Tab-separated table of C-alpha atoms and ligand atoms in Angstrom:
chain	number	residue	atom	x	y	z
A	1	MET	CA	214.515	86.532	117.915
A	2	HIS	CA	215.887	85.490	114.699
A	3	ASP	CA	219.559	86.185	114.492
A	4	ASN	CA	218.615	87.975	111.303
A	5	ILE	CA	216.265	90.128	111.001
A	6	LYS	CA	215.695	91.678	107.347
A	7	ILE	CA	214.925	95.099	107.184
A	8	PHE	CA	211.540	96.670	105.011
A	9	ASP	CA	211.832	100.436	104.859
A	10	THR	CA	208.918	101.994	103.773
A	11	THR	CA	210.056	105.360	104.002
A	12	LEU	CA	209.010	106.550	100.590
A	13	ARG	CA	205.182	105.623	101.269
A	14	ASP	CA	204.100	105.192	104.442
A	15	GLY	CA	207.145	107.717	105.266
A	16	GLU	CA	205.812	110.217	102.413
A	17	GLN	CA	202.137	109.275	103.420
A	18	THR	CA	203.142	111.723	107.388
A	19	PRO	CA	200.794	114.697	106.808
A	20	GLY	CA	202.067	117.690	104.481
A	21	VAL	CA	204.804	116.207	103.187
A	22	LEU	CA	205.601	115.404	100.060
A	23	ILE	CA	209.448	114.340	98.511
A	24	THR	CA	209.915	115.289	93.951
A	25	SER	CA	211.051	112.135	91.471
A	26	ASN	CA	214.154	112.753	91.805
A	27	GLU	CA	214.856	113.552	96.418
A	28	LYS	CA	213.421	109.708	96.513
A	29	LEU	CA	215.973	108.504	94.355
A	30	LYS	CA	218.256	110.156	96.617
A	31	ILE	CA	216.873	109.043	99.440
A	32	ALA	CA	216.151	105.174	98.071
A	33	LEU	CA	219.896	104.933	97.615
A	34	LYS	CA	220.829	105.965	101.303
A	35	LEU	CA	219.116	103.185	102.425
A	36	ASP	CA	220.407	100.772	99.452
A	37	GLU	CA	224.495	102.152	101.400
A	38	LEU	CA	222.891	102.437	103.939
A	39	GLY	CA	221.752	98.233	103.610
A	40	VAL	CA	217.415	97.720	104.142
A	41	ASP	CA	216.915	94.415	102.335
A	42	VAL	CA	214.604	96.218	100.887
A	43	VAL	CA	212.638	99.550	100.071
A	44	GLU	CA	209.050	100.415	99.118
A	45	ALA	CA	208.920	103.412	96.663
A	46	GLY	CA	205.334	103.978	97.117
A	47	SER	CA	202.134	102.924	95.229
A	48	ALA	CA	202.453	102.794	92.275
A	49	ILE	CA	199.206	103.612	91.067
A	50	THR	CA	198.120	106.543	92.388
A	51	SER	CA	200.714	109.215	89.986
A	52	LYS	CA	202.052	109.448	86.815
A	53	ASP	CA	205.099	111.483	88.846
A	54	GLU	CA	204.477	108.353	91.022
A	55	GLN	CA	205.729	105.695	88.889
A	56	GLN	CA	208.145	107.725	88.036
A	57	SER	CA	209.965	107.856	90.805
A	58	ILE	CA	209.575	104.441	91.286
A	59	LYS	CA	210.643	103.216	87.587
A	60	LEU	CA	213.774	106.617	88.075
A	61	ILE	CA	214.777	104.391	91.067
A	62	THR	CA	214.625	100.458	89.653
A	63	GLU	CA	216.368	101.730	87.079
A	64	ASN	CA	219.339	102.142	88.780
A	65	ASN	CA	219.419	98.716	89.738
A	66	LEU	CA	219.916	98.462	93.955
A	67	ASN	CA	220.763	96.247	95.968
A	68	ALA	CA	217.861	95.600	97.576
A	69	GLU	CA	214.194	94.453	97.324
A	70	ILE	CA	212.164	96.959	95.044
A	71	CYS	CA	208.444	97.024	96.335
A	72	SER	CA	205.600	99.013	95.591
A	73	PHE	CA	202.123	99.552	97.096
A	74	ALA	CA	199.587	97.898	95.973
A	75	ARG	CA	196.104	96.648	96.539
A	76	PRO	CA	194.506	94.031	95.597
A	77	LEU	CA	193.636	94.545	91.653
A	78	LYS	CA	195.092	93.820	88.982
A	79	VAL	CA	195.221	98.235	88.059
A	80	ASP	CA	197.460	97.727	90.346
A	81	ILE	CA	200.153	95.024	89.894
A	82	ASP	CA	199.589	95.899	86.641
A	83	THR	CA	200.882	99.393	87.207
A	84	ALA	CA	203.371	98.120	89.436
A	85	ILE	CA	205.062	95.660	87.167
A	86	ASP	CA	205.860	98.846	84.553
A	87	CYS	CA	207.788	100.049	86.536
A	88	GLY	CA	209.770	96.962	86.969
A	89	VAL	CA	209.779	96.292	91.067
A	90	ASP	CA	210.589	93.297	92.247
A	91	SER	CA	207.667	92.773	94.336
A	92	VAL	CA	204.586	94.193	95.363
A	93	ASN	CA	203.464	95.125	98.898
A	94	LEU	CA	199.667	93.922	98.127
A	95	VAL	CA	197.416	95.869	101.470
A	96	ILE	CA	194.023	93.910	101.853
A	97	PRO	CA	191.629	95.334	104.935
A	98	SER	CA	190.640	92.726	107.952
A	99	SER	CA	188.268	94.226	109.960
A	100	ASP	CA	185.279	94.596	110.165
A	101	LEU	CA	185.153	98.458	110.575
A	102	HIS	CA	187.488	98.396	107.357
A	103	ILE	CA	185.379	95.754	105.072
A	104	ASP	CA	182.240	96.903	106.017
A	105	PHE	CA	182.624	100.966	106.105
A	106	LYS	CA	185.770	101.158	104.028
A	107	LEU	CA	185.204	98.528	101.239
A	108	GLN	CA	181.841	97.620	101.559
A	109	LYS	CA	181.726	94.425	100.520
A	110	SER	CA	181.738	90.189	102.402
A	111	ARG	CA	184.510	89.230	104.728
A	112	PRO	CA	184.314	86.357	101.636
A	113	GLU	CA	184.244	88.778	98.474
A	114	VAL	CA	187.840	90.809	99.819
A	115	GLU	CA	189.298	87.252	100.812
A	116	LYS	CA	188.439	86.390	96.930
A	117	MET	CA	189.858	89.058	95.733
A	118	ALA	CA	192.912	89.155	97.492
A	119	VAL	CA	193.724	84.862	96.675
A	120	ASP	CA	193.166	86.402	92.774
A	121	ALA	CA	195.792	89.407	93.474
A	122	VAL	CA	197.944	86.919	94.935
A	123	GLU	CA	197.565	84.136	92.265
A	124	TYR	CA	197.846	87.178	89.651
A	125	ALA	CA	201.352	88.622	91.180
A	126	LYS	CA	203.139	85.663	91.385
A	127	ASP	CA	202.388	84.422	87.371
A	128	HIS	CA	204.165	87.816	86.756
A	129	GLY	CA	206.746	87.264	88.398
A	130	LEU	CA	206.471	89.779	91.553
A	131	ILE	CA	207.194	88.420	95.887
A	132	VAL	CA	203.827	88.475	97.042
A	133	GLU	CA	204.169	90.214	100.749
A	134	LEU	CA	200.634	90.094	101.686
A	135	SER	CA	199.090	92.519	104.506
A	136	ALA	CA	196.560	92.783	106.325
A	137	GLU	CA	195.409	95.836	107.528
A	138	ASP	CA	193.974	97.247	110.634
A	139	SER	CA	195.241	93.094	112.052
A	140	THR	CA	195.014	94.468	115.564
A	141	ARG	CA	191.284	94.907	114.789
A	142	THR	CA	189.970	91.353	113.217
A	143	SER	CA	189.322	88.237	115.088
A	144	ILE	CA	192.100	86.095	114.897
A	145	ASP	CA	190.168	83.509	112.994
A	146	ASP	CA	188.805	85.952	110.717
A	147	LEU	CA	193.238	87.142	110.306
A	148	LYS	CA	194.143	83.081	109.924
A	149	SER	CA	192.078	82.544	107.613
A	150	LEU	CA	192.875	84.688	104.967
A	151	PHE	CA	196.965	84.540	105.446
A	152	ILE	CA	195.916	80.761	105.089
A	153	LYS	CA	194.478	81.180	101.589
A	154	THR	CA	196.364	83.602	100.559
A	155	ILE	CA	199.576	82.091	101.209
A	156	ASP	CA	198.349	78.668	99.879
A	157	ALA	CA	197.802	81.146	96.766
A	158	GLY	CA	201.497	81.558	96.373
A	159	ALA	CA	202.385	84.423	98.824
A	160	ASP	CA	206.022	85.288	99.775
A	161	ARG	CA	205.535	86.417	102.996
A	162	ILE	CA	202.875	88.093	105.200
A	163	CYS	CA	202.476	90.969	107.654
A	164	PRO	CA	199.426	91.913	109.787
A	165	CYS	CA	199.770	95.845	110.788
A	166	ASP	CA	198.732	96.927	113.536
A	167	THR	CA	197.215	100.496	111.750
A	168	VAL	CA	195.903	102.292	114.228
A	169	GLY	CA	198.104	101.403	116.529
A	170	ILE	CA	196.959	100.405	119.715
A	171	LEU	CA	199.250	97.319	120.223
A	172	THR	CA	200.726	97.425	123.741
A	173	PRO	CA	204.254	94.538	123.780
A	174	GLU	CA	202.405	91.909	125.662
A	175	ARG	CA	199.613	91.613	122.720
A	176	SER	CA	201.895	92.474	120.453
A	177	TYR	CA	204.100	89.052	121.363
A	178	GLU	CA	200.964	87.169	121.897
A	179	PHE	CA	199.258	88.511	118.562
A	180	TYR	CA	202.306	87.958	116.074
A	181	GLY	CA	203.742	85.009	117.957
A	182	GLU	CA	200.025	83.508	117.293
A	183	LEU	CA	200.604	84.355	114.001
A	184	ALA	CA	203.931	82.628	113.600
A	185	LYS	CA	202.611	79.228	114.306
A	186	LEU	CA	201.952	79.576	110.677
A	187	ASN	CA	205.442	79.331	108.985
A	188	VAL	CA	206.241	81.372	106.823
A	189	PRO	CA	208.416	84.626	106.736
A	190	MET	CA	206.324	87.092	108.697
A	191	SER	CA	207.011	91.389	108.634
A	192	VAL	CA	205.902	93.526	111.405
A	193	HIS	CA	204.246	96.330	110.804
A	194	CYS	CA	203.514	99.258	113.843
A	195	HIS	CA	202.987	102.284	114.209
A	196	ASN	CA	203.316	104.619	116.704
A	197	ASP	CA	199.794	106.222	118.228
A	198	PHE	CA	201.082	105.365	121.692
A	199	GLY	CA	204.592	105.948	121.423
A	200	LEU	CA	204.930	102.340	121.343
A	201	ALA	CA	206.097	101.414	117.786
A	202	VAL	CA	209.599	100.272	118.321
A	203	ALA	CA	208.552	98.848	121.440
A	204	ASN	CA	205.802	96.695	120.100
A	205	THR	CA	208.107	95.907	116.889
A	206	LEU	CA	210.936	94.886	119.106
A	207	ALA	CA	208.402	92.086	121.347
A	208	ALA	CA	207.320	91.099	117.389
A	209	LEU	CA	210.098	90.673	116.440
A	210	ASN	CA	210.320	88.404	120.021
A	211	ALA	CA	207.980	86.464	119.192
A	212	GLY	CA	208.943	85.531	116.561
A	213	ALA	CA	208.618	87.953	112.804
A	214	ASN	CA	211.470	88.365	111.093
A	215	GLN	CA	211.238	91.468	109.175
A	216	ALA	CA	210.231	95.061	109.741
A	217	HIS	CA	209.062	98.077	108.623
A	218	VAL	CA	210.599	100.997	109.019
A	219	THR	CA	210.715	104.449	108.063
A	220	ILE	CA	213.207	106.479	108.361
A	221	ASN	CA	213.335	109.203	111.399
A	222	GLY	CA	209.701	106.948	112.089
A	223	LEU	CA	208.319	109.287	109.922
A	224	GLY	CA	204.463	107.728	108.754
A	225	GLU	CA	200.577	108.729	109.094
A	226	ARG	CA	199.902	110.324	112.008
A	227	ALA	CA	202.955	109.952	115.334
A	228	GLY	CA	204.487	108.075	112.172
A	229	ASN	CA	206.038	104.804	112.223
A	230	THR	CA	208.362	102.275	113.695
A	231	SER	CA	211.515	104.731	113.235
A	232	SER	CA	214.959	102.625	111.742
A	233	GLU	CA	217.507	103.979	113.417
A	234	GLU	CA	215.410	103.311	117.087
A	235	LEU	CA	214.791	99.748	116.374
A	236	ILE	CA	218.206	99.009	115.064
A	237	MET	CA	219.480	100.414	116.881
A	238	ALA	CA	218.041	98.418	120.060
A	239	ILE	CA	218.345	95.206	117.976
A	240	ASP	CA	222.468	95.458	117.962
A	241	THR	CA	223.444	97.221	121.196
A	242	LEU	CA	219.987	95.282	123.538
A	243	TYR	CA	219.271	92.202	121.762
A	244	HIS	CA	222.580	91.663	120.052
A	245	LYS	CA	220.778	90.523	116.968
A	246	LYS	CA	222.055	91.242	114.085
A	247	THR	CA	220.881	93.322	110.660
A	248	ASN	CA	222.409	94.049	107.401
A	249	ILE	CA	222.309	97.261	108.489
A	250	LYS	CA	225.261	99.819	108.453
A	251	THR	CA	224.271	102.041	111.630
A	252	GLU	CA	227.118	104.458	111.016
A	253	LEU	CA	225.195	106.321	108.481
A	254	PHE	CA	222.191	106.697	110.096
A	255	TYR	CA	222.822	110.537	111.315
A	256	GLU	CA	223.456	111.124	107.369
A	257	ILE	CA	220.750	109.359	105.757
A	258	SER	CA	218.559	111.482	109.008
A	259	GLN	CA	219.530	115.469	108.742
A	260	LEU	CA	218.762	113.303	104.180
A	261	VAL	CA	214.895	113.041	104.956
A	262	GLU	CA	215.409	115.662	107.579
A	263	ASN	CA	216.209	118.550	104.838
A	264	ILE	CA	214.087	116.494	101.703
A	265	SER	CA	211.140	115.548	104.098
A	266	GLY	CA	210.877	119.555	106.228
A	267	VAL	CA	209.930	117.529	109.510
A	268	VAL	CA	212.790	118.957	111.694
A	269	LEU	CA	213.765	116.337	114.029
A	270	GLN	CA	213.000	116.856	118.244
A	271	SER	CA	216.051	117.628	119.727
A	272	ASN	CA	215.610	114.874	122.312
A	273	LYS	CA	215.240	112.093	119.550
A	274	ALA	CA	216.570	109.389	120.414
A	275	ILE	CA	220.210	107.548	118.547
A	276	VAL	CA	219.263	111.402	115.705
A	277	GLY	CA	218.848	113.691	117.994
A	278	LYS	CA	220.995	117.427	117.599
A	279	ASN	CA	220.606	116.927	121.382
A	280	ALA	CA	220.593	112.270	121.378
A	281	PHE	CA	225.218	112.488	122.631
A	282	ALA	CA	225.376	116.128	124.287
A	283	HIS	CA	225.592	116.488	127.812
A	284	GLU	CA	226.329	120.084	129.906
A	285	SER	CA	226.217	118.993	133.145
A	286	GLY	CA	230.053	118.912	134.916
A	287	ILE	CA	229.211	115.554	136.376
A	288	HIS	CA	228.821	114.014	133.430
A	289	ALA	CA	230.475	115.675	130.809
A	290	ASP	CA	233.629	115.524	132.477
A	291	GLY	CA	232.891	111.370	133.169
A	292	VAL	CA	232.896	111.238	129.373
A	293	LEU	CA	235.986	112.610	128.971
A	294	LYS	CA	237.682	110.181	131.259
A	295	LYS	CA	235.454	107.652	129.825
A	296	SER	CA	232.966	107.760	127.397
A	297	GLU	CA	230.469	104.569	128.647
A	298	THR	CA	230.203	106.962	132.734
A	299	TYR	CA	227.146	108.447	130.622
A	300	GLU	CA	226.356	107.062	127.162
A	301	PRO	CA	225.295	103.828	126.296
A	302	MET	CA	226.871	103.603	122.547
A	303	LYS	CA	229.496	105.324	121.282
A	304	PRO	CA	228.560	108.220	118.609
A	305	GLU	CA	230.670	107.185	115.659
A	306	LYS	CA	228.602	104.099	116.072
A	307	VAL	CA	225.445	106.416	114.002
A	308	GLY	CA	227.669	109.078	112.891
A	309	HIS	CA	226.849	111.469	115.138
A	310	ARG	CA	228.639	113.940	117.154
A	311	ARG	CA	229.357	114.458	120.901
A	312	ARG	CA	228.561	117.486	121.616
A	313	PHE	CA	229.614	119.896	124.884
A	314	ILE	CA	226.661	122.838	126.040
A	315	LEU	CA	228.026	125.093	127.827
A	316	GLY	CA	225.551	125.531	130.509
A	317	LYS	CA	224.861	126.566	134.302
A	318	HIS	CA	226.598	123.316	134.839
A	319	VAL	CA	229.241	123.603	132.139
A	320	GLY	CA	232.863	122.528	133.945
A	321	LYS	CA	236.544	123.653	133.439
A	322	HIS	CA	237.874	120.214	131.364
A	323	VAL	CA	233.929	120.471	128.655
A	324	ILE	CA	235.786	124.177	128.084
A	325	HIS	CA	239.463	123.246	127.592
A	326	GLU	CA	237.873	120.714	125.167
A	327	LYS	CA	235.865	123.032	123.581
A	328	ILE	CA	238.839	125.640	122.657
A	329	LYS	CA	240.848	123.398	121.832
A	330	GLU	CA	237.967	121.513	118.463
A	331	THR	CA	239.262	125.107	117.649
A	332	ASN	CA	242.738	124.314	117.551
A	333	THR	CA	243.454	127.422	119.259
A	334	GLU	CA	246.624	126.791	122.323
A	335	VAL	CA	245.975	128.658	126.102
A	336	THR	CA	247.204	128.297	129.032
A	337	ASP	CA	246.698	127.180	132.708
A	338	ALA	CA	246.135	130.735	133.892
A	339	GLN	CA	244.027	131.644	130.188
A	340	LEU	CA	241.802	129.033	130.731
A	341	ASN	CA	241.233	129.772	134.780
A	342	GLU	CA	239.927	133.354	133.014
A	343	ILE	CA	238.499	132.124	130.366
A	344	PHE	CA	236.324	129.267	132.973
A	345	LYS	CA	235.196	132.278	135.435
A	346	ARG	CA	233.654	134.524	132.185
A	347	ILE	CA	231.412	132.069	130.480
A	348	LYS	CA	230.605	131.066	133.913
A	349	ALA	CA	229.480	134.560	135.067
A	350	LEU	CA	227.293	135.041	131.881
A	351	SER	CA	225.760	131.530	132.516
A	352	ASP	CA	225.167	132.474	136.098
A	353	MET	CA	223.563	134.838	134.493
A	354	GLY	CA	220.519	132.798	132.380
A	355	LYS	CA	222.112	133.653	129.004
A	356	THR	CA	222.192	130.329	126.513
A	357	VAL	CA	226.437	130.319	126.063
A	358	THR	CA	227.056	129.278	122.039
A	359	ASP	CA	229.913	128.932	120.770
A	360	VAL	CA	230.546	131.965	119.676
A	361	ASP	CA	230.284	133.801	122.584
A	362	LEU	CA	232.791	131.643	123.431
A	363	GLN	CA	234.928	133.169	120.666
A	364	ALA	CA	233.821	136.287	121.659
A	365	THR	CA	235.426	135.373	124.704
A	366	VAL	CA	239.203	133.132	123.912
A	367	ASP	CA	239.283	136.152	121.496
A	368	ASP	CA	239.110	138.642	124.769
A	369	ILE	CA	241.418	136.326	126.876
A	370	LEU	CA	243.746	135.675	124.255
A	371	ALA	CA	244.503	139.874	122.930
A	372	ILE	CA	243.793	138.956	119.615
A	373	ASP	CA	243.189	142.225	117.964
A	374	ILE	CA	241.494	141.248	114.875
A	375	GLU	CA	242.797	143.595	111.700
A	376	ASN	CA	240.069	144.009	108.984
A	377	SER	CA	242.139	143.200	106.664
A	378	LEU	CA	238.929	142.808	104.426
A	379	LYS	CA	236.746	145.724	104.041
A	380	LEU	CA	233.265	145.421	101.544
A	381	GLN	CA	233.522	147.882	99.154
A	382	GLU	CA	229.827	147.436	97.248
A	383	TYR	CA	228.394	144.479	96.993
A	384	THR	CA	224.456	143.438	94.796
A	385	SER	CA	222.472	140.286	93.707
A	386	VAL	CA	219.685	139.924	91.789
A	387	SER	CA	216.856	137.392	92.598
A	388	GLY	CA	213.699	135.979	91.484
A	389	ASN	CA	211.390	133.444	89.707
A	390	LYS	CA	212.726	133.608	86.012
A	391	LEU	CA	216.694	134.877	86.778
A	392	THR	CA	219.650	132.245	88.264
A	393	PRO	CA	219.960	134.476	91.864
A	394	THR	CA	223.421	135.727	90.830
A	395	ALA	CA	225.519	138.688	93.237
A	396	SER	CA	228.693	140.821	92.588
A	397	VAL	CA	231.116	141.511	95.598
A	398	LYS	CA	233.506	144.259	95.390
A	399	LEU	CA	236.420	144.147	97.908
A	400	SER	CA	238.720	145.441	99.847
A	401	ILE	CA	241.876	142.793	100.718
A	402	ASN	CA	245.126	144.494	102.794
A	403	ASN	CA	243.669	147.503	99.955
A	404	LYS	CA	243.409	146.382	97.523
A	405	GLU	CA	240.265	145.178	95.554
A	406	LYS	CA	239.510	142.701	94.102
A	407	ILE	CA	235.231	141.830	92.187
A	408	GLU	CA	233.288	138.524	91.916
A	409	ALA	CA	231.111	137.168	90.061
A	410	GLY	CA	228.910	133.779	92.378
A	411	VAL	CA	225.050	132.424	91.422
A	412	GLY	CA	223.797	130.330	93.568
A	413	VAL	CA	220.408	128.093	94.401
A	414	GLY	CA	219.769	131.546	95.716
A	415	PRO	CA	220.387	135.292	96.686
A	416	VAL	CA	222.500	134.050	100.261
A	417	ASP	CA	224.437	131.245	98.412
A	418	ALA	CA	225.519	133.868	95.733
A	419	ALA	CA	226.804	136.425	97.740
A	420	LEU	CA	228.338	133.991	99.863
A	421	GLU	CA	230.307	132.387	96.891
A	422	ALA	CA	230.803	135.620	95.356
A	423	ILE	CA	232.699	135.468	98.771
A	424	ARG	CA	234.870	132.770	98.598
A	425	LYS	CA	235.396	133.119	94.712
A	426	CYS	CA	237.787	136.974	95.863
A	427	LEU	CA	239.263	135.683	98.952
A	428	VAL	CA	240.979	131.904	96.945
A	429	ASP	CA	244.027	133.362	97.007
A	430	VAL	CA	243.880	134.860	100.430
A	431	ALA	CA	242.876	131.424	102.156
A	432	ASP	CA	241.320	128.307	101.081
A	433	ILE	CA	237.542	128.200	103.390
A	434	SER	CA	234.911	126.300	103.246
A	435	LEU	CA	231.558	127.011	104.884
A	436	GLU	CA	231.624	124.125	107.509
A	437	GLU	CA	227.579	125.573	108.442
A	438	TYR	CA	225.603	128.061	108.151
A	439	HIS	CA	222.683	128.701	111.314
A	440	VAL	CA	219.534	130.762	110.605
A	441	ASP	CA	216.974	132.318	112.857
A	442	ALA	CA	214.790	135.097	113.204
A	443	ILE	CA	214.617	137.427	116.612
A	444	THR	CA	211.840	138.497	116.424
A	445	GLY	CA	207.972	138.039	115.089
A	446	GLY	CA	207.550	139.394	111.363
A	447	THR	CA	208.271	140.296	107.970
A	448	ASP	CA	211.085	142.749	109.062
A	449	ALA	CA	212.617	140.937	111.977
A	450	LEU	CA	216.042	141.195	113.464
A	451	ILE	CA	218.342	137.985	111.825
A	452	ASP	CA	220.392	136.458	113.331
A	453	VAL	CA	223.806	134.581	111.542
A	454	VAL	CA	225.734	132.157	112.773
A	455	VAL	CA	228.634	130.729	109.877
A	456	LYS	CA	231.582	128.680	111.198
A	457	LEU	CA	234.260	128.770	108.459
A	458	LYS	CA	237.102	126.105	108.214
A	459	CYS	CA	240.894	126.745	107.200
A	460	ASP	CA	243.718	124.556	107.504
A	461	ASP	CA	242.578	122.828	110.321
A	462	LYS	CA	241.169	125.869	112.236
A	463	ILE	CA	237.965	126.425	113.015
A	464	ILE	CA	236.478	130.102	112.962
A	465	THR	CA	232.183	131.014	113.922
A	466	SER	CA	231.361	134.250	113.851
A	467	ARG	CA	227.631	136.327	114.398
A	468	SER	CA	225.991	138.744	112.335
A	469	THR	CA	222.621	140.031	114.006
A	470	GLN	CA	220.812	142.523	110.913
A	471	PRO	CA	217.805	143.279	109.316
A	472	ASP	CA	218.491	141.885	106.350
A	473	ILE	CA	219.427	138.003	105.868
A	474	ILE	CA	222.360	138.738	102.680
A	475	MET	CA	224.137	141.335	104.690
A	476	ALA	CA	224.156	139.855	108.248
A	477	SER	CA	225.161	136.177	106.159
A	478	VAL	CA	227.550	138.355	104.645
A	479	ASP	CA	228.584	140.531	107.663
A	480	ALA	CA	229.251	136.734	109.314
A	481	TYR	CA	231.769	135.276	106.640
A	482	LEU	CA	233.362	138.613	106.103
A	483	LYS	CA	234.085	138.334	109.942
A	484	GLY	CA	235.036	135.159	110.098
A	485	ALA	CA	237.812	135.738	107.366
A	486	ASN	CA	238.714	138.459	108.633
A	487	LYS	CA	239.679	136.477	112.267
A	488	ILE	CA	241.400	133.321	109.254
A	489	ILE	CA	242.807	136.091	107.962
A	490	THR	CA	245.006	137.317	110.577
A	491	ASP	CA	245.468	134.659	112.549
A	492	LYS	CA	247.599	133.118	109.111
A	493	LYS	CA	249.143	136.285	109.557
A	494	ARG	CA	250.430	135.149	113.062
A	495	ARG	CA	252.032	131.766	112.472
B	1	LIG	MN1	201.053	102.298	107.967
């Protein structure tokens, strides 16, 4: 494998082709800025010819003078290349169908015609100062002779890089090694582009890199057509940690960018997704958790910090006392050994009954054992909110705080946001509370479902979790926030 592997990110092109995903111009810019910070070598920003909106998105990105090379997908047509040039890109990813299947059925042209189109397009793009990556679509179902002929002609015409694409994800690691190895003999910079139809995209990409490819096409979270593309975070951590080779990627930004792409794309990650999934560094079993606390290497192949993630301990039926103690310490609460024993006994009893023990359950148990009576120093007197399609969501809240009334109004992106902002303003003089996490679940089905809201609030160094379950999502949010704030204020008084 080459010592330095280049990363070509196509989250904004192939990734956006994920069924059901549409990313707006401003969101694309946000992702592109983060990709640049991450250190990718090339950002494929989209396909300029697609629409006016797409051109707008690409322009927004090129205007920001990123370090990364900005690329547009293009067919071997002047109009595609001209549109890409108008958007100010550095390069084009010229995609030429190469298999008989694509040439006969999709293009309905002859192979020599397609080769001529490709050569003309490369010459035209080079004449206009662009870097050209020549992608052969459906390469892995093309005869190697036809493929070599296409690449040799387009390299002669000036193509800077070639990219044989496994468009339908049919390679195996062995075939990938052989296939990319054969094309590496052409001795030009070569990308590998894999799809994950059999869950082999990362393995096939690694095999191609081992065979001499020096650049990998990837997407954040493995987004992409059908089952997706090679996942950036999985591939790069393997290159780094298992193959000990270099990329320009700042791996500690992976978790953050993964979350950003998850939120913007709306494609929710499976919890056991490698590297960035919710459970990627989560431990439940007592033996494992205890081992990790003593030395993380016992049950972790890399440190979560290396990808900007966090270690989590889950309080399941295998929970050990150590872990419970760690979780209590996370909230900056002190307990004696006897108190810890009692908390452990009760948590264990809960989980033995088959209940999933949450942070809220743990906190309730700790509060109970430590005999923390929550004073109701905060009471909700009035709450009003207005929301609609032609007004800014606004809420007003009247609270009694230690028997003094306070009224504030807040605006937000929605009624929940507005209500919580109004409460935060009411409490500003009492405690500087920030909302660290907000989680909402519908417990039952239907629009009349019971809504369960869990909030994590932070004040000074203390983190408080609280919950409320109600039919009204705004009331559940307000109530959970006020319960948490009551705990914080009670705790502050006792210090
Ligand atoms: Mn693709």
